[in-house]
Amino acid sequence: MPSAISQEQIDKLDAYWRAANYLTVGQIYLQDNPLLREPLRPEHIKPRLLGHWGTSPGLSFIYAHLNHLIRQTDANVIYLAGPGHGGPAILANVYLEGTYSEIYPDVSLGAPGMKRLFRQFSTPGGVPSHVSVPTPGSIHEGGELGYVLVHAFGAAFDNPGLVVVAVVGDGEAETGPLEGSWKGVHFLNPVRDGAVLPILHLNGYKISSPTVLGRSSDEEVTSLLVGEGYEPHFVAGQDPSVMHSRFAATLETCWSKIRAIQDDARAKGTARRARWPAIVLKTPKGWTGPRSVDGLPVEGTFRAHQVPLSNVRSNPEHLRLLEQWMKSYRPEELFDEHGRLVQSLAALAPKGDRRMGANPHANGGRLRLSLDLPPFVEYAVPVAQPGSEPRESTRQLGKMLRDVFKRNATNQNFRLFCPDETNSNRLGDVFEIETRCSMDPVLPTDDHLSPNGRVMEVLSEHNCQGWLEGYTLTGRHGLFASYEAFAMVSASMTVQHAKWLEEGIKLAWRKPIPSLNILLTSTAWRNDHNGFSHQGPGLIDVVLSKKGTVSRIYLPPDANCLLSVADHCLRSCNYVNLIVIDKQPQLQWLDMPAAREHCAKGASIWRWASNEEDSDPDIVLAAAGDIPTLEIVAAAWWLRRHAPQMRVRVVNVVDLMTLFTPDVHPHGMDEGTFVQLFTRDRDVVFAFHGYQRAIHESVHGRPHAERFHVRGFNEEGTTTTPFDMVVRNGISRYHLCIEALRRAAAARAEPLEGARSWPTDALIDQCKAALARHETYVREHFEDMPEVAAWKWTDA
Ligand SMILES: Cc1ncc(C[n+]2csc(CCOP(=O)(O)OP(=O)(O)O)c2C)c(N)n1
Ligand SMILES: [Mg+2]
């Protein structure tokens, strides 16, 4: 690699950077006169000025220099802008390198295209102000700050040829997720993974306050980065002529270090944690923009964050300053008479797929290889009789995942992400062939730990989820297994990823990427040993609110349903799949053929638990979720014994989205099917895993939706017995029976008589007595009553 950049190269780089800055300012301000070939007038200015200037010149400076590095070295680089609000800078760069016009031919190279580029930015019908989904080369919007490094590491895992440059805002660096994400280097294997080059952009400010790291001494910043395992390289200043050569030299040094680390590790074939380089870039916020406006300093202050000149249309002085500012980039030297970037500068961009906007890793679906999945039926548990034998359902999934690892070892495109709970979540069979990943020393006392593992255990839901997101965005597959309550830690990331997918599927050029699969286990109902803090099913509500085009929620009631659901999710693309099932031993209901059929339908009547032959049930007992299924089936069992005259139908819902009407969700069942399951007007007692409002929301618009009486998690929890949990929340079999008895009686205008009647009040009293017995028993014996703990399904 040639060292020391020449003066001629510096001049060209500077011109390229000026072109990017010119296009950035143009996008924020202009709706006409893109090349300033006539004097700037108020009508050339957009009526609403929306965008962020402050971070943009820094982002473009880095982009231009990476172009240079790529051309010099043929490096395979993608660019993640943490401060994604600098969208106009990245748009300017992908436009200059030509990728933008290839994808969006309307925004062509030349004056008319440039005008479109400007007019579309942050305007109705145009493109958002962030480095968003429509931006070529982006796998990271940077809207919600904090995730740039987790995405970068996820992209680098199992991509040995890739360098992921992650620009970290100094404000962003104050977020919890970013602070935790430096730890990625403890999991980055120089033999089999790519490299992450963090560039901490210390422009000193966030929106209006100084940043913590911006006001810290270089020694402190150095200590932080060294402590996290990096070798920091500082580049500070504001004179472009000096900064270009310094930054080019630093990039070259960092590139050489990365190469040396990887070459050495790969030659030896042994991996250990490397001290990876990181850059600290200290430049003024709003660099090269207006020095001061209305007597107040702007460049190098927080005032540069968004739109430094805010009254350009009405204030002639602001208009003059804008024209002066844009002309300071000397557009006449940068663009030819047609408004195209002059050839000598266009030649600075890398070619083809090496352009960062065109890099296939940033359109991961282009590189996606489907997983080689084992036949999931091979892991089936035998179910001779429903509800007769308890099994740990997730353990079966662990066996299947073990073989997913085995079958995809060559493609190296599957990882399991889990906050240190793989064993706890009963997925430990994966360790028969896979190990946990760590680049730190491995002690003889450690369990299945090695630098080559693809089970990623870091006690950070943000890292787990963000790594998986980065991994799938670059076309690979995985599963994030979390305690149910703590998936809420990264719920906001789930939301942001869903938004990304919602927008991504609208763009034909973005190829489908593997789904984000989240397994929620150690659930609210069976965290009886950890207590209230661990009892929270809130992520269901979060995913329920996302668009039907991308959101999926599955509540398999047993192992065979879980296997079928997991197989489906691992094959799917472009979804957020939430799978909710507990890890504790639980009764199994369906043999594999029945489970397959049930999961294919998403919801069905469990005839074996019902005592009506698709006639006219007196009550429908429905459930979604494993523990609710146990309680509803036990309620049906009790009613069939004590009120055999009562016609009970049991419905199980595994795909929650089937409850929605088809206009809300593509899985929503048509009205005919809905009525076949739930009748048109019979009362439905619905036991639900999560907060009951979710079911009311889902069945809104269905015939007589008010007949759904939902019991769910009611924010009652503590360290107690499993049955006490359901009692406390009013979802126990006895509560469900009481509800069913009350509703079935109330629904009839005329009381049933003779052979069709049953003693409602007396039966309700029996249930109440059972609940009273429970209260006494559990306080005396500290365990559940045998009638509950040892309960099994038996035919009536
Ligand atoms: C999680 C989150 N909180 C708050 C914001 C609002 N916000 C947008 S930009 C910004 C300042 C960012 O500062 P910095 O990371 O230093 O970026 P730069 O200075 O490069 O603009 C803030 C607080 C956000 N986008 N995301
Ligand atoms: Mg900043």
Tab-separated table of C-alpha atoms in Angstrom, residues 120-284:
chain	number	residue	atom	x	y	z
A	120	GLN	CA	-36.725	15.333	-2.490
A	121	PHE	CA	-34.788	15.792	0.742
A	122	SER	CA	-37.025	16.111	3.802
A	123	THR	CA	-40.044	17.071	1.732
A	124	PRO	CA	-43.457	15.399	1.373
A	125	GLY	CA	-43.213	12.504	-1.060
A	126	GLY	CA	-39.439	12.692	-0.879
A	127	VAL	CA	-36.855	10.992	1.328
A	128	PRO	CA	-36.372	11.221	5.094
A	129	SER	CA	-33.654	13.357	6.626
A	130	HIS	CA	-31.824	10.372	8.134
A	131	VAL	CA	-29.566	7.719	6.684
A	132	SER	CA	-32.695	5.663	6.311
A	133	VAL	CA	-33.816	2.522	4.510
A	134	PRO	CA	-33.997	4.169	1.065
A	135	THR	CA	-30.343	5.224	1.382
A	136	PRO	CA	-28.146	2.831	-0.614
A	137	GLY	CA	-25.269	1.384	1.359
A	138	SER	CA	-27.032	1.769	4.660
A	139	ILE	CA	-27.921	-0.940	7.153
A	140	HIS	CA	-28.261	1.525	9.975
A	141	GLU	CA	-30.622	4.468	10.172
A	142	GLY	CA	-28.986	6.098	13.164
A	143	GLY	CA	-32.296	7.685	14.072
A	144	GLU	CA	-32.500	6.308	17.564
A	145	LEU	CA	-28.951	6.843	18.702
A	146	GLY	CA	-26.857	4.185	20.390
A	147	TYR	CA	-26.767	1.163	18.134
A	148	VAL	CA	-24.063	1.846	15.597
A	149	LEU	CA	-21.402	-0.346	17.161
A	150	VAL	CA	-23.711	-3.278	17.862
A	151	HIS	CA	-24.835	-3.229	14.255
A	152	ALA	CA	-21.242	-2.968	13.118
A	153	PHE	CA	-20.133	-6.004	15.115
A	154	GLY	CA	-23.140	-7.996	13.951
A	155	ALA	CA	-22.229	-7.189	10.359
A	156	ALA	CA	-18.580	-8.124	10.888
A	157	PHE	CA	-19.196	-11.522	12.499
A	158	ASP	CA	-18.473	-14.301	9.983
A	159	ASN	CA	-17.545	-11.780	7.312
A	160	PRO	CA	-13.757	-12.192	7.278
A	161	GLY	CA	-13.241	-9.933	4.279
A	162	LEU	CA	-15.332	-7.029	5.517
A	163	VAL	CA	-14.308	-3.834	7.282
A	164	VAL	CA	-17.201	-2.102	8.995
A	165	VAL	CA	-16.520	1.539	9.706
A	166	ALA	CA	-18.755	2.807	12.490
A	167	VAL	CA	-18.917	6.532	13.115
A	168	VAL	CA	-19.938	7.112	16.723
A	169	GLY	CA	-21.377	10.501	17.666
A	170	ASP	CA	-19.982	11.901	20.886
A	171	GLY	CA	-23.554	12.492	22.032
A	172	GLU	CA	-24.455	8.983	20.956
A	173	ALA	CA	-21.513	7.753	23.016
A	174	GLU	CA	-23.422	8.864	26.125
A	175	THR	CA	-26.194	6.301	25.532
A	176	GLY	CA	-26.297	3.095	27.546
A	177	PRO	CA	-26.316	0.793	24.510
A	178	LEU	CA	-23.329	2.504	22.910
A	179	GLU	CA	-21.371	2.506	26.131
A	180	GLY	CA	-21.983	-1.244	26.435
A	181	SER	CA	-21.214	-1.966	22.810
A	182	TRP	CA	-17.472	-1.274	22.926
A	183	LYS	CA	-17.271	-4.781	24.380
A	184	GLY	CA	-17.836	-6.260	20.948
A	185	VAL	CA	-14.079	-6.721	20.525
A	186	HIS	CA	-14.165	-9.391	23.217
A	187	PHE	CA	-16.201	-11.458	20.765
A	188	LEU	CA	-14.583	-10.523	17.459
A	189	ASN	CA	-12.400	-13.282	16.094
A	190	PRO	CA	-9.650	-12.012	13.752
A	191	VAL	CA	-9.464	-15.367	12.004
A	192	ARG	CA	-13.065	-15.825	10.965
A	193	ASP	CA	-14.645	-12.376	11.445
A	194	GLY	CA	-14.208	-9.068	9.727
A	195	ALA	CA	-13.018	-5.879	11.367
A	196	VAL	CA	-14.861	-3.026	13.014
A	197	LEU	CA	-13.198	0.360	12.871
A	198	PRO	CA	-14.910	2.747	15.285
A	199	ILE	CA	-14.457	6.432	14.559
A	200	LEU	CA	-15.469	8.422	17.609
A	201	HIS	CA	-16.528	11.757	16.194
A	202	LEU	CA	-15.780	14.315	18.870
A	203	ASN	CA	-17.383	17.425	17.453
A	204	GLY	CA	-17.964	18.463	21.020
A	205	TYR	CA	-21.733	18.858	21.031
A	206	LYS	CA	-25.039	17.112	20.847
A	207	ILE	CA	-28.218	19.205	20.181
A	208	SER	CA	-27.559	21.980	22.632
A	209	SER	CA	-25.183	20.770	25.294
A	210	PRO	CA	-21.538	19.879	25.148
A	211	THR	CA	-20.771	16.174	25.185
A	212	VAL	CA	-19.167	14.321	28.058
A	213	LEU	CA	-16.349	12.955	25.924
A	214	GLY	CA	-15.990	16.276	24.101
A	215	ARG	CA	-15.145	17.909	27.403
A	216	SER	CA	-12.996	15.068	28.663
A	217	SER	CA	-9.234	15.228	28.340
A	218	ASP	CA	-7.463	13.204	25.680
A	219	GLU	CA	-5.989	11.125	28.498
A	220	GLU	CA	-9.453	10.252	29.752
A	221	VAL	CA	-10.730	9.352	26.282
A	222	THR	CA	-7.584	7.319	25.738
A	223	SER	CA	-8.083	5.498	29.040
A	224	LEU	CA	-11.668	4.711	28.170
A	225	LEU	CA	-10.810	3.234	24.806
A	226	VAL	CA	-7.718	1.425	26.009
A	227	GLY	CA	-9.745	0.000	28.874
A	228	GLU	CA	-12.295	-1.286	26.400
A	229	GLY	CA	-9.543	-2.986	24.425
A	230	TYR	CA	-8.783	-0.529	21.613
A	231	GLU	CA	-5.741	1.353	20.425
A	232	PRO	CA	-6.937	4.938	19.940
A	233	HIS	CA	-5.566	7.197	17.209
A	234	PHE	CA	-6.347	10.873	17.602
A	235	VAL	CA	-6.808	13.247	14.678
A	236	ALA	CA	-7.680	16.765	15.776
A	237	GLY	CA	-7.869	20.121	14.055
A	238	GLN	CA	-9.859	22.258	11.672
A	239	ASP	CA	-7.515	23.380	8.924
A	240	PRO	CA	-8.561	21.111	6.058
A	241	SER	CA	-5.156	21.163	4.409
A	242	VAL	CA	-3.558	19.722	7.539
A	243	MET	CA	-6.459	17.486	8.466
A	244	HIS	CA	-6.544	15.676	5.133
A	245	SER	CA	-3.004	14.423	5.357
A	246	ARG	CA	-3.349	13.563	9.050
A	247	PHE	CA	-6.535	11.645	8.576
A	248	ALA	CA	-5.326	9.850	5.468
A	249	ALA	CA	-2.198	8.767	7.328
A	250	THR	CA	-4.228	7.620	10.324
A	251	LEU	CA	-6.620	5.624	8.181
A	252	GLU	CA	-3.661	4.039	6.482
A	253	THR	CA	-2.138	3.152	9.845
A	254	CYS	CA	-5.396	1.670	11.082
A	255	TRP	CA	-5.850	-0.304	7.890
A	256	SER	CA	-2.333	-1.686	8.254
A	257	LYS	CA	-3.014	-2.648	11.881
A	258	ILE	CA	-6.221	-4.402	10.914
A	259	ARG	CA	-4.394	-6.270	8.158
A	260	ALA	CA	-1.554	-7.175	10.502
A	261	ILE	CA	-3.924	-8.457	13.185
A	262	GLN	CA	-5.878	-10.541	10.719
A	263	ASP	CA	-2.894	-11.779	8.711
A	264	ASP	CA	-1.084	-12.830	11.851
A	265	ALA	CA	-4.106	-14.594	13.345
A	266	ARG	CA	-4.983	-16.256	10.062
A	267	ALA	CA	-1.413	-17.399	9.429
A	268	LYS	CA	-1.231	-18.968	12.863
A	269	GLY	CA	-4.813	-20.157	12.715
A	270	THR	CA	-5.234	-19.299	16.368
A	271	ALA	CA	-7.398	-16.507	17.534
A	272	ARG	CA	-7.146	-14.374	20.600
A	273	ARG	CA	-8.326	-10.914	21.413
A	274	ALA	CA	-6.527	-8.277	19.419
A	275	ARG	CA	-6.030	-4.644	20.308
A	276	TRP	CA	-8.004	-3.220	17.425
A	277	PRO	CA	-7.435	0.362	16.284
A	278	ALA	CA	-10.049	3.062	16.835
A	279	ILE	CA	-9.970	6.649	15.605
A	280	VAL	CA	-10.894	9.705	17.631
A	281	LEU	CA	-11.715	12.470	15.167
A	282	LYS	CA	-11.921	15.916	16.744
A	283	THR	CA	-13.340	18.486	14.339
A	284	PRO	CA	-15.668	21.440	14.799
